[in-house]
Amino acid sequence: MKDLRTQVAIVGAGPAGLLLGHLLRQHGVDNVIVERRSREYVEQRVRAGVIEFGIANFLEEVGVGQRLRREGLTHHGVELRFDHQTHRVALSDLTEGKTITVYGQQELVKDLIALRLGDGGEILFDVEVSELDGLSGPQAVVRGKGLEDEVRIECDYVAGCDGSFGVATRSVPASALRRHERTYPFSWLGILAQAAPTTEELIYARHERGFALYSMRSPSVSRLYLGVPPTDTLEMWSDDRIWEELNVRLTTEESPKVNEGPIMERSITAMRSVVIEPMRCGRLLLAGDASHIVPPTGAKGMNLALGDIRVLASALVAQLLEGDERLLDAYSATCLERVWRAEEFSNYMTQMLHPSDDDFENGVQRARLRQAVTTREAATVLARNYCDLNGL
Ligand code: FAD
Ligand code: DHB
């Protein structure tokens, strides 16, 4: 049995847990990170790619932005494609110079792990947390099981950064939390391909046959998504079918081809909107996907998770170093205001870009898209939310 004592036990080494561990260490607050997967697994898990303006600046300020600035791709605009035409939303022009950075989530995860391990910190990989106790008492206890040992951690606070389906929210009586949820009648099939992107900016496409997104990771790696029925499985999508469908949905007369190449990774993700509140239950603080999920169309999930951590780290530091609990008391309300704004934006982008079986709905979607590309006011709201929702 490994018996540990720390100030903050962090469950989960995704972007949220790792950034929290880093910020607390910078302020001298002792913490332990527990992750059920291996280091290799979390470093290879392909997910998000768009980092907001304010979040990228924050990462740089706190010493995590070096490689992101060097290797991340800075974008000043994004394209909306519908009715076989392309419209550019000039993000920087509409937001007084703000940009987005395209940088793979797993690269940020690698940077955060290297920083922590590089200066003597530890992460308990391959340890699955099974139970949280004492959340309303004087001390919390985290229990888990590793490959060899059982682990028990006594702590002042537990940060539940364990993503959706994690253990943190299950440790709280159901009556203490409210869950708001919506599911959508489609999933995203995502691929990472060894192929030079044929576009410099991201393209969000609404085609009669479904949604498609053209993104990238580097000048030689493309990241592409297709909206598919929620019942589809990967076996139903051969490489040929994927490329054919991407070409149908993404190309126009001016941009006739999607570059093809070997597919290095593929997955299907269901689309959900979830908010679990409050984000604090006694000694448990929830952050990131553990307390809210957005459908990926607005590129908000990771940004929202990192935005929570910015608030949470300051609150824990004020409490643990100065005995000032006010920020911690306000944590949930402070975050939820921004969380609901992100839910609204992600829902707006999702519903506007995924064609429906309902003809009336399709008319509304196309009217919204036309408004977004023809009126400066609508384009400005879209650009501000897309570039910097967490910094507004
Ligand atoms: P996670 O990254 O899920 O990390 C949670 C960690 O906790 C995991 O490592 C997990 O293994 C660990 N864990 C779980 N249970 C336990 C346990 N019992 N014990 C120990 N450890 C545990 N977001 C964006 O901002 N921009 C995008 O462009 C974007 N695109 C996306 C595209 C796709 C296809 C998907 C699926 C998501 C996308 N997202 C995007 C969302 C983003 O990936 C998530 O919001 C982000 O990973 C949340 O980070 P997190 O640290 O809260 O949770
Ligand atoms: C990516 C993912 C998204 O969900 C999105 O809206 C834009 C880009 C990406 O993985 O690059």
CSV table of C-alpha atoms and ligand atoms in Angstrom, one decimal:
chain,number,residue,atom,x,y,z
A,1,MET,CA,0.0,0.0,0.0
A,2,LYS,CA,1.3,3.4,-1.0
A,3,ASP,CA,0.1,5.9,1.7
A,4,LEU,CA,0.6,9.6,0.7
A,5,ARG,CA,-0.4,13.0,2.1
A,6,THR,CA,-0.6,16.1,0.0
A,7,GLN,CA,-2.5,19.5,-0.1
A,8,VAL,CA,-4.3,18.8,-3.4
A,9,ALA,CA,-4.9,15.4,-5.0
A,10,ILE,CA,-5.5,15.7,-8.7
A,11,VAL,CA,-7.5,13.0,-10.4
A,12,GLY,CA,-6.6,12.8,-14.2
A,13,ALA,CA,-3.6,13.8,-16.3
A,14,GLY,CA,-5.5,15.4,-19.2
A,15,PRO,CA,-4.9,19.1,-20.0
A,16,ALA,CA,-6.9,20.2,-16.9
A,17,GLY,CA,-5.2,18.1,-14.3
A,18,LEU,CA,-1.7,18.6,-15.7
A,19,LEU,CA,-2.0,22.4,-15.9
A,20,LEU,CA,-3.4,22.6,-12.4
A,21,GLY,CA,-0.5,20.5,-11.1
A,22,HIS,CA,1.9,22.9,-12.9
A,23,LEU,CA,0.3,26.1,-11.5
A,24,LEU,CA,0.1,24.8,-8.0
A,25,ARG,CA,3.8,23.7,-8.1
A,26,GLN,CA,4.8,27.2,-9.3
A,27,HIS,CA,3.1,28.6,-6.2
A,28,GLY,CA,4.6,26.0,-3.8
A,29,VAL,CA,1.4,24.1,-3.2
A,30,ASP,CA,2.1,20.4,-2.8
A,31,ASN,CA,0.0,18.2,-5.1
A,32,VAL,CA,-0.2,14.6,-6.4
A,33,ILE,CA,-1.5,13.7,-9.9
A,34,VAL,CA,-3.1,10.3,-10.4
A,35,GLU,CA,-3.8,9.0,-13.9
A,36,ARG,CA,-5.4,5.6,-14.8
A,37,ARG,CA,-3.7,5.3,-18.2
A,38,SER,CA,0.0,5.0,-19.0
A,39,ARG,CA,2.2,8.0,-20.0
A,40,GLU,CA,2.4,6.6,-23.6
A,41,TYR,CA,-1.4,6.4,-23.8
A,42,VAL,CA,-2.1,10.0,-22.7
A,43,GLU,CA,0.7,11.4,-24.9
A,44,GLN,CA,-0.7,9.7,-28.0
A,45,ARG,CA,-4.4,10.4,-27.4
A,46,VAL,CA,-5.5,12.5,-30.4
A,47,ARG,CA,-8.2,15.1,-29.7
A,48,ALA,CA,-8.5,18.8,-29.8
A,49,GLY,CA,-6.5,21.2,-31.9
A,50,VAL,CA,-7.6,24.8,-31.6
A,51,ILE,CA,-6.3,27.0,-28.7
A,52,GLU,CA,-7.9,30.3,-28.1
A,53,PHE,CA,-6.0,33.6,-28.1
A,54,GLY,CA,-6.2,34.3,-24.4
A,55,ILE,CA,-5.6,30.7,-23.4
A,56,ALA,CA,-2.4,30.6,-25.6
A,57,ASN,CA,-1.2,33.8,-24.0
A,58,PHE,CA,-1.9,32.4,-20.5
A,59,LEU,CA,0.0,29.2,-21.3
A,60,GLU,CA,2.9,31.3,-22.4
A,61,GLU,CA,2.8,33.5,-19.3
A,62,VAL,CA,2.9,30.5,-17.0
A,63,GLY,CA,5.9,28.9,-18.9
A,64,VAL,CA,4.1,26.3,-21.0
A,65,GLY,CA,4.0,28.1,-24.3
A,66,GLN,CA,7.5,27.7,-25.8
A,67,ARG,CA,6.9,24.9,-28.2
A,68,LEU,CA,3.3,26.0,-28.8
A,69,ARG,CA,4.6,29.4,-30.0
A,70,ARG,CA,7.3,27.7,-32.1
A,71,GLU,CA,5.4,24.9,-33.7
A,72,GLY,CA,1.7,26.0,-33.3
A,73,LEU,CA,0.1,27.4,-36.5
A,74,THR,CA,-1.3,30.9,-36.1
A,75,HIS,CA,-4.6,31.5,-38.0
A,76,HIS,CA,-6.2,34.8,-38.7
A,77,GLY,CA,-9.4,33.5,-40.2
A,78,VAL,CA,-11.6,30.6,-40.7
A,79,GLU,CA,-13.8,29.5,-43.6
A,80,LEU,CA,-17.5,28.6,-43.6
A,81,ARG,CA,-18.6,26.6,-46.6
A,82,PHE,CA,-22.3,26.1,-47.5
A,83,ASP,CA,-24.5,26.0,-50.6
A,84,HIS,CA,-21.3,25.1,-52.5
A,85,GLN,CA,-19.7,28.5,-51.7
A,86,THR,CA,-16.9,29.5,-49.4
A,87,HIS,CA,-17.0,32.5,-47.1
A,88,ARG,CA,-14.1,33.7,-44.9
A,89,VAL,CA,-14.7,34.9,-41.4
A,90,ALA,CA,-11.8,37.4,-40.9
A,91,LEU,CA,-11.2,36.5,-37.2
A,92,SER,CA,-8.4,39.0,-36.6
A,93,ASP,CA,-10.1,41.9,-38.4
A,94,LEU,CA,-13.2,41.4,-36.4
A,95,THR,CA,-11.5,41.0,-33.0
A,96,GLU,CA,-8.9,43.7,-33.0
A,97,GLY,CA,-6.1,41.4,-34.0
A,98,LYS,CA,-6.9,38.2,-32.1
A,99,THR,CA,-5.9,34.8,-33.6
A,100,ILE,CA,-6.2,31.1,-32.8
A,101,THR,CA,-3.3,28.7,-32.6
A,102,VAL,CA,-3.7,25.2,-34.1
A,103,TYR,CA,-1.6,22.9,-31.8
A,104,GLY,CA,-2.6,19.3,-31.0
A,105,GLN,CA,-3.9,18.6,-27.5
A,106,GLN,CA,-1.5,15.7,-27.1
A,107,GLU,CA,1.4,18.1,-27.8
A,108,LEU,CA,0.3,20.3,-24.9
A,109,VAL,CA,-0.1,17.2,-22.8
A,110,LYS,CA,3.5,16.1,-23.7
A,111,ASP,CA,4.8,19.6,-22.8
A,112,LEU,CA,3.1,19.6,-19.4
A,113,ILE,CA,4.3,16.1,-18.5
A,114,ALA,CA,7.9,16.9,-19.6
A,115,LEU,CA,7.8,20.1,-17.5
A,116,ARG,CA,6.6,18.3,-14.4
A,117,LEU,CA,8.9,15.3,-14.6
A,118,GLY,CA,11.8,17.5,-15.7
A,119,ASP,CA,11.9,19.4,-12.5
A,120,GLY,CA,11.5,16.5,-10.1
A,121,GLY,CA,7.7,16.2,-10.0
A,122,GLU,CA,5.9,12.9,-10.2
A,123,ILE,CA,2.7,11.6,-11.9
A,124,LEU,CA,1.2,8.3,-10.7
A,125,PHE,CA,0.4,6.7,-14.1
A,126,ASP,CA,-1.5,3.5,-14.3
A,127,VAL,CA,-3.3,4.1,-11.1
A,128,GLU,CA,-7.1,4.1,-11.3
A,129,VAL,CA,-8.9,6.1,-8.6
A,130,SER,CA,-11.9,4.1,-7.4
A,131,GLU,CA,-13.2,6.1,-4.4
A,132,LEU,CA,-13.2,9.6,-2.9
A,133,ASP,CA,-14.1,9.9,0.8
A,134,GLY,CA,-14.4,12.5,3.4
A,135,LEU,CA,-15.4,15.2,1.0
A,136,SER,CA,-17.5,17.0,3.6
A,137,GLY,CA,-15.1,16.3,6.5
A,138,PRO,CA,-11.9,17.7,7.8
A,139,GLN,CA,-9.7,15.7,5.3
A,140,ALA,CA,-10.5,14.0,2.0
A,141,VAL,CA,-9.1,10.6,1.0
A,142,VAL,CA,-8.5,9.4,-2.5
A,143,ARG,CA,-8.2,5.6,-3.0
A,144,GLY,CA,-7.0,3.9,-6.1
A,145,LYS,CA,-5.3,0.8,-7.5
A,146,GLY,CA,-2.0,0.7,-9.5
A,147,LEU,CA,-0.4,-2.2,-11.3
A,148,GLU,CA,1.3,-3.3,-8.1
A,149,ASP,CA,0.1,-1.2,-5.2
A,150,GLU,CA,-3.0,0.1,-3.7
A,151,VAL,CA,-2.8,3.9,-3.3
A,152,ARG,CA,-4.3,6.0,-0.5
A,153,ILE,CA,-3.9,9.8,-0.5
A,154,GLU,CA,-5.0,12.1,2.3
A,155,CYS,CA,-5.4,15.6,1.2
A,156,ASP,CA,-7.1,19.0,1.8
A,157,TYR,CA,-8.8,19.2,-1.6
A,158,VAL,CA,-9.5,16.8,-4.5
A,159,ALA,CA,-9.5,18.3,-8.0
A,160,GLY,CA,-11.8,16.1,-10.2
A,161,CYS,CA,-10.1,16.5,-13.6
A,162,ASP,CA,-11.0,13.0,-14.7
A,163,GLY,CA,-13.0,13.8,-17.8
A,164,SER,CA,-16.5,12.7,-18.7
A,165,PHE,CA,-17.4,9.3,-17.2
A,166,GLY,CA,-14.8,9.8,-14.4
A,167,VAL,CA,-15.0,8.8,-10.8
A,168,ALA,CA,-15.3,12.3,-9.3
A,169,THR,CA,-19.0,13.1,-10.0
A,170,ARG,CA,-19.9,9.5,-9.1
A,171,SER,CA,-18.5,10.1,-5.6
A,172,VAL,CA,-21.0,12.8,-4.8
A,173,PRO,CA,-24.6,11.9,-3.8
A,174,ALA,CA,-26.7,12.4,-6.9
A,175,SER,CA,-29.0,14.8,-5.0
A,176,ALA,CA,-26.0,17.2,-4.6
A,177,LEU,CA,-25.5,17.7,-8.3
A,178,ARG,CA,-27.8,18.9,-11.1
A,179,ARG,CA,-27.1,17.5,-14.6
A,180,HIS,CA,-28.3,19.3,-17.7
A,181,GLU,CA,-27.9,17.3,-20.9
A,182,ARG,CA,-28.6,17.3,-24.6
A,183,THR,CA,-27.6,14.6,-27.1
A,184,TYR,CA,-27.4,15.3,-30.9
A,185,PRO,CA,-28.4,12.9,-33.7
A,186,PHE,CA,-24.9,12.6,-35.1
A,187,SER,CA,-21.3,11.8,-34.2
A,188,TRP,CA,-18.0,12.9,-35.6
A,189,LEU,CA,-15.6,10.5,-37.4
A,190,GLY,CA,-12.2,12.0,-37.0
A,191,ILE,CA,-9.0,11.1,-38.9
A,192,LEU,CA,-5.3,12.1,-38.7
A,193,ALA,CA,-3.6,11.7,-42.0
A,194,GLN,CA,-0.1,11.9,-43.3
A,195,ALA,CA,-1.2,14.4,-46.0
A,196,ALA,CA,-0.3,18.0,-46.7
A,197,PRO,CA,-3.4,20.2,-46.0
A,198,THR,CA,-4.7,21.8,-49.2
A,199,THR,CA,-6.1,24.7,-47.1
A,200,GLU,CA,-4.3,27.2,-44.9
A,201,GLU,CA,-7.3,28.0,-42.7
A,202,LEU,CA,-9.8,25.6,-41.1
A,203,ILE,CA,-12.9,24.9,-43.2
A,204,TYR,CA,-16.3,24.2,-41.5
A,205,ALA,CA,-18.6,22.8,-44.2
A,206,ARG,CA,-22.3,22.3,-44.2
A,207,HIS,CA,-23.1,20.0,-47.2
A,208,GLU,CA,-26.5,18.4,-47.9
A,209,ARG,CA,-24.8,15.0,-47.2
A,210,GLY,CA,-23.6,16.2,-43.8
A,211,PHE,CA,-21.0,18.2,-41.9
A,212,ALA,CA,-17.2,18.2,-42.6
A,213,LEU,CA,-14.3,19.9,-41.1
A,214,TYR,CA,-10.8,20.4,-42.6
A,215,SER,CA,-8.2,21.0,-40.0
A,216,MET,CA,-4.5,20.3,-39.7
A,217,ARG,CA,-1.6,19.7,-37.4
A,218,SER,CA,1.5,20.7,-39.5
A,219,PRO,CA,2.4,21.4,-43.1
A,220,SER,CA,2.4,17.6,-43.7
A,221,VAL,CA,-0.4,16.4,-41.4
A,222,SER,CA,-4.2,16.9,-41.9
A,223,ARG,CA,-6.9,16.5,-39.3
A,224,LEU,CA,-10.3,15.9,-40.9
A,225,TYR,CA,-13.8,15.2,-39.5
A,226,LEU,CA,-17.1,13.9,-41.0
A,227,GLY,CA,-20.5,14.2,-39.4
A,228,VAL,CA,-21.9,10.6,-39.3
A,229,PRO,CA,-25.0,8.9,-37.9
A,230,PRO,CA,-24.6,8.0,-34.2
A,231,THR,CA,-25.0,4.4,-35.0
A,232,ASP,CA,-22.1,4.2,-37.4
A,233,THR,CA,-19.0,2.2,-36.5
A,234,LEU,CA,-15.4,2.5,-37.8
A,235,GLU,CA,-15.9,-0.8,-39.6
A,236,MET,CA,-18.4,0.9,-41.8
A,237,TRP,CA,-15.9,3.4,-43.0
A,238,SER,CA,-13.1,2.1,-45.3
A,239,ASP,CA,-10.3,4.5,-46.2
A,240,ASP,CA,-11.7,4.9,-49.7
A,241,ARG,CA,-15.2,5.7,-48.4
A,242,ILE,CA,-13.7,8.3,-45.9
A,243,TRP,CA,-11.7,10.1,-48.6
A,244,GLU,CA,-14.6,10.0,-51.1
A,245,GLU,CA,-17.0,11.5,-48.6
A,246,LEU,CA,-14.5,14.2,-47.5
A,247,ASN,CA,-14.0,15.2,-51.2
A,248,VAL,CA,-17.7,15.4,-51.8
A,249,ARG,CA,-18.4,17.5,-48.8
A,250,LEU,CA,-15.4,19.7,-48.7
A,251,THR,CA,-14.5,20.6,-52.3
A,252,THR,CA,-15.8,23.4,-54.5
A,253,GLU,CA,-15.0,24.6,-58.0
A,254,GLU,CA,-12.3,26.9,-56.7
A,255,SER,CA,-10.7,24.2,-54.4
A,256,PRO,CA,-11.2,20.9,-56.1
A,257,LYS,CA,-9.3,18.4,-54.0
A,258,VAL,CA,-8.6,17.2,-50.5
A,259,ASN,CA,-5.0,15.8,-50.4
A,260,GLU,CA,-5.1,12.1,-49.4
A,261,GLY,CA,-2.5,10.1,-47.5
A,262,PRO,CA,-2.1,7.2,-45.0
A,263,ILE,CA,-4.6,7.5,-42.1
A,264,MET,CA,-2.6,7.3,-38.8
A,265,GLU,CA,-5.5,7.5,-36.4
A,266,ARG,CA,-9.3,7.3,-36.5
A,267,SER,CA,-12.1,7.5,-34.0
A,268,ILE,CA,-15.8,8.2,-33.7
A,269,THR,CA,-17.1,10.6,-31.0
A,270,ALA,CA,-20.7,11.1,-30.0
A,271,MET,CA,-21.8,14.7,-29.6
A,272,ARG,CA,-23.2,15.8,-26.3
A,273,SER,CA,-23.8,18.9,-24.3
A,274,VAL,CA,-23.6,18.4,-20.5
A,275,VAL,CA,-23.3,20.8,-17.6
A,276,ILE,CA,-23.0,19.4,-14.0
A,277,GLU,CA,-23.4,21.9,-11.3
A,278,PRO,CA,-22.3,23.1,-8.8
A,279,MET,CA,-18.6,22.6,-9.6
A,280,ARG,CA,-17.7,22.4,-5.9
A,281,CYS,CA,-19.0,19.9,-3.4
A,282,GLY,CA,-17.1,20.4,-0.1
A,283,ARG,CA,-13.5,19.4,-0.6
A,284,LEU,CA,-14.1,18.3,-4.2
A,285,LEU,CA,-13.6,20.8,-7.0
A,286,LEU,CA,-14.7,19.7,-10.5
A,287,ALA,CA,-12.9,21.1,-13.6
A,288,GLY,CA,-12.9,20.5,-17.4
A,289,ASP,CA,-14.8,17.6,-19.0
A,290,ALA,CA,-15.6,16.2,-15.5
A,291,SER,CA,-18.1,18.9,-15.1
A,292,HIS,CA,-19.1,20.0,-18.7
A,293,ILE,CA,-19.0,18.6,-22.2
A,294,VAL,CA,-19.6,20.7,-25.4
A,295,PRO,CA,-20.0,19.3,-28.8
A,296,PRO,CA,-16.7,19.9,-30.6
A,297,THR,CA,-18.0,22.2,-33.4
A,298,GLY,CA,-17.0,25.3,-31.6
A,299,ALA,CA,-13.5,23.9,-30.6
A,300,LYS,CA,-14.2,24.9,-27.0
A,301,GLY,CA,-13.8,21.8,-24.8
A,302,MET,CA,-10.1,22.0,-24.0
A,303,ASN,CA,-10.1,25.8,-23.8
A,304,LEU,CA,-12.9,25.6,-21.3
A,305,ALA,CA,-11.0,23.1,-19.2
A,306,LEU,CA,-7.9,25.3,-19.2
A,307,GLY,CA,-10.1,28.3,-18.4
A,308,ASP,CA,-11.5,26.5,-15.3
A,309,ILE,CA,-8.0,25.7,-14.1
A,310,ARG,CA,-6.9,29.3,-14.4
A,311,VAL,CA,-9.7,30.2,-11.9
A,312,LEU,CA,-9.2,27.1,-9.7
A,313,ALA,CA,-5.5,27.4,-9.3
A,314,SER,CA,-5.8,31.0,-8.0
A,315,ALA,CA,-8.6,30.0,-5.6
A,316,LEU,CA,-6.6,27.0,-4.2
A,317,VAL,CA,-3.5,29.1,-3.8
A,318,ALA,CA,-5.4,31.9,-1.9
A,319,GLN,CA,-7.0,29.3,0.4
A,320,LEU,CA,-4.0,27.1,1.1
A,321,LEU,CA,-1.3,29.8,1.3
A,322,GLU,CA,-3.3,32.7,2.8
A,323,GLY,CA,-6.4,31.0,4.4
A,324,ASP,CA,-8.6,33.2,2.2
A,325,GLU,CA,-11.6,31.0,1.0
A,326,ARG,CA,-13.5,33.6,-0.9
A,327,LEU,CA,-12.3,32.7,-4.4
A,328,LEU,CA,-12.9,29.0,-3.7
A,329,ASP,CA,-16.4,29.8,-2.5
A,330,ALA,CA,-17.0,31.7,-5.7
A,331,TYR,CA,-15.3,29.1,-8.0
A,332,SER,CA,-18.5,27.3,-9.2
A,333,ALA,CA,-20.5,30.5,-10.0
A,334,THR,CA,-17.4,32.2,-11.6
A,335,CYS,CA,-16.9,29.3,-13.9
A,336,LEU,CA,-20.5,28.5,-14.8
A,337,GLU,CA,-21.1,31.8,-16.3
A,338,ARG,CA,-18.4,31.2,-18.9
A,339,VAL,CA,-19.3,27.5,-19.2
A,340,TRP,CA,-22.9,28.3,-20.2
A,341,ARG,CA,-21.6,30.9,-22.8
A,342,ALA,CA,-19.5,28.1,-24.3
A,343,GLU,CA,-22.4,25.7,-24.3
A,344,GLU,CA,-24.5,28.3,-26.1
A,345,PHE,CA,-21.8,28.9,-28.7
A,346,SER,CA,-21.0,25.2,-29.3
A,347,ASN,CA,-24.7,24.5,-29.6
A,348,TYR,CA,-25.1,27.4,-32.1
A,349,MET,CA,-22.2,26.2,-34.3
A,350,THR,CA,-23.3,22.5,-34.1
A,351,GLN,CA,-26.9,23.2,-35.0
A,352,MET,CA,-26.0,25.6,-37.8
A,353,LEU,CA,-23.6,23.3,-39.5
A,354,HIS,CA,-25.2,19.8,-39.3
A,355,PRO,CA,-28.0,19.4,-41.8
A,356,SER,CA,-31.2,17.9,-40.4
A,357,ASP,CA,-34.0,15.6,-41.6
A,358,ASP,CA,-36.3,18.5,-40.9
A,359,ASP,CA,-36.8,20.9,-43.8
A,360,PHE,CA,-37.8,23.8,-41.6
A,361,GLU,CA,-34.7,23.3,-39.5
A,362,ASN,CA,-32.5,23.3,-42.7
A,363,GLY,CA,-34.0,26.6,-43.7
A,364,VAL,CA,-33.2,28.1,-40.4
A,365,GLN,CA,-29.6,26.8,-40.5
A,366,ARG,CA,-28.9,28.3,-43.9
A,367,ALA,CA,-30.4,31.6,-42.8
A,368,ARG,CA,-28.1,31.6,-39.8
A,369,LEU,CA,-25.1,30.9,-42.0
A,370,ARG,CA,-26.0,33.6,-44.4
A,371,GLN,CA,-26.4,36.0,-41.5
A,372,ALA,CA,-23.0,35.0,-40.1
A,373,VAL,CA,-21.2,35.8,-43.3
A,374,THR,CA,-23.1,38.8,-44.5
A,375,THR,CA,-23.7,41.0,-41.4
A,376,ARG,CA,-20.7,42.4,-39.6
A,377,GLU,CA,-22.5,42.1,-36.2
A,378,ALA,CA,-23.2,38.4,-36.5
A,379,ALA,CA,-19.7,37.7,-37.9
A,380,THR,CA,-18.2,39.7,-35.0
A,381,VAL,CA,-20.0,37.7,-32.3
A,382,LEU,CA,-18.9,34.5,-34.0
A,383,ALA,CA,-15.3,35.6,-34.3
A,384,ARG,CA,-15.1,36.8,-30.7
A,385,ASN,CA,-16.5,33.6,-29.4
A,386,TYR,CA,-14.4,31.4,-31.6
A,387,CYS,CA,-11.1,33.3,-30.9
A,388,ASP,CA,-11.4,34.1,-27.2
A,389,LEU,CA,-14.6,33.0,-25.5
A,390,ASN,CA,-12.6,32.2,-22.3
A,391,GLY,CA,-10.9,35.6,-22.4
A,392,LEU,CA,-13.9,37.8,-23.1
B,1,FAD,P1,-9.5,14.6,-20.3
B,1,FAD,O1,-8.6,15.1,-21.4
B,1,FAD,O2,-10.6,13.7,-20.7
B,1,FAD,O3,-8.6,14.0,-19.2
B,1,FAD,C1,-9.1,13.3,-18.1
B,1,FAD,C2,-8.1,12.3,-17.6
B,1,FAD,O4,-8.6,11.6,-16.5
B,1,FAD,C3,-7.8,11.2,-18.7
B,1,FAD,O5,-6.4,11.2,-18.9
B,1,FAD,C4,-8.3,9.9,-18.0
B,1,FAD,O6,-7.6,8.8,-18.4
B,1,FAD,C5,-8.2,10.3,-16.5
B,1,FAD,N1,-9.1,9.5,-15.7
B,1,FAD,C6,-10.4,9.2,-15.9
B,1,FAD,N2,-10.9,8.5,-14.9
B,1,FAD,C7,-9.9,8.3,-14.0
B,1,FAD,C8,-9.8,7.6,-12.8
B,1,FAD,N3,-10.8,6.9,-12.2
B,1,FAD,N4,-8.6,7.6,-12.1
B,1,FAD,C9,-7.5,8.2,-12.7
B,1,FAD,N5,-7.6,8.9,-13.8
B,1,FAD,C10,-8.7,8.9,-14.5
B,1,FAD,N6,-11.6,21.0,-27.4
B,1,FAD,C11,-11.1,22.2,-27.8
B,1,FAD,O7,-10.9,23.1,-27.0
B,1,FAD,N7,-10.8,22.4,-29.1
B,1,FAD,C12,-10.9,21.5,-30.0
B,1,FAD,O8,-10.6,21.7,-31.2
B,1,FAD,C13,-11.5,20.2,-29.6
B,1,FAD,N8,-11.7,19.2,-30.5
B,1,FAD,C14,-12.1,18.0,-30.1
B,1,FAD,C15,-12.3,17.0,-31.0
B,1,FAD,C16,-12.7,15.7,-30.6
B,1,FAD,C17,-12.8,14.6,-31.6
B,1,FAD,C18,-12.9,15.4,-29.2
B,1,FAD,C19,-13.2,14.0,-28.7
B,1,FAD,C20,-12.7,16.4,-28.3
B,1,FAD,C21,-12.3,17.7,-28.7
B,1,FAD,N9,-12.2,18.8,-27.8
B,1,FAD,C22,-11.8,20.0,-28.2
B,1,FAD,C23,-12.5,18.5,-26.4
B,1,FAD,C24,-11.2,18.3,-25.5
B,1,FAD,O9,-10.5,17.2,-26.1
B,1,FAD,C25,-11.6,18.0,-24.1
B,1,FAD,O10,-12.5,19.0,-23.7
B,1,FAD,C26,-10.4,18.0,-23.2
B,1,FAD,O11,-9.7,16.8,-23.3
B,1,FAD,C27,-10.8,18.1,-21.7
B,1,FAD,O12,-9.7,18.0,-20.9
B,1,FAD,P2,-9.8,17.4,-19.4
B,1,FAD,O13,-8.4,17.4,-18.8
B,1,FAD,O14,-10.9,18.0,-18.7
B,1,FAD,O15,-10.3,15.9,-19.6
B,2,DHB,C1,-10.3,20.7,-34.5
B,2,DHB,C2,-11.2,20.1,-33.7
B,2,DHB,C3,-12.4,20.8,-33.5
B,2,DHB,O1,-13.4,20.3,-32.7
B,2,DHB,C4,-12.7,22.0,-34.2
B,2,DHB,O2,-13.8,22.6,-34.0
B,2,DHB,C5,-11.7,22.5,-34.9
B,2,DHB,C6,-10.5,21.9,-35.1
B,2,DHB,C7,-9.0,19.9,-34.6
B,2,DHB,O3,-8.9,18.8,-34.1
B,2,DHB,O4,-8.1,20.5,-35.3
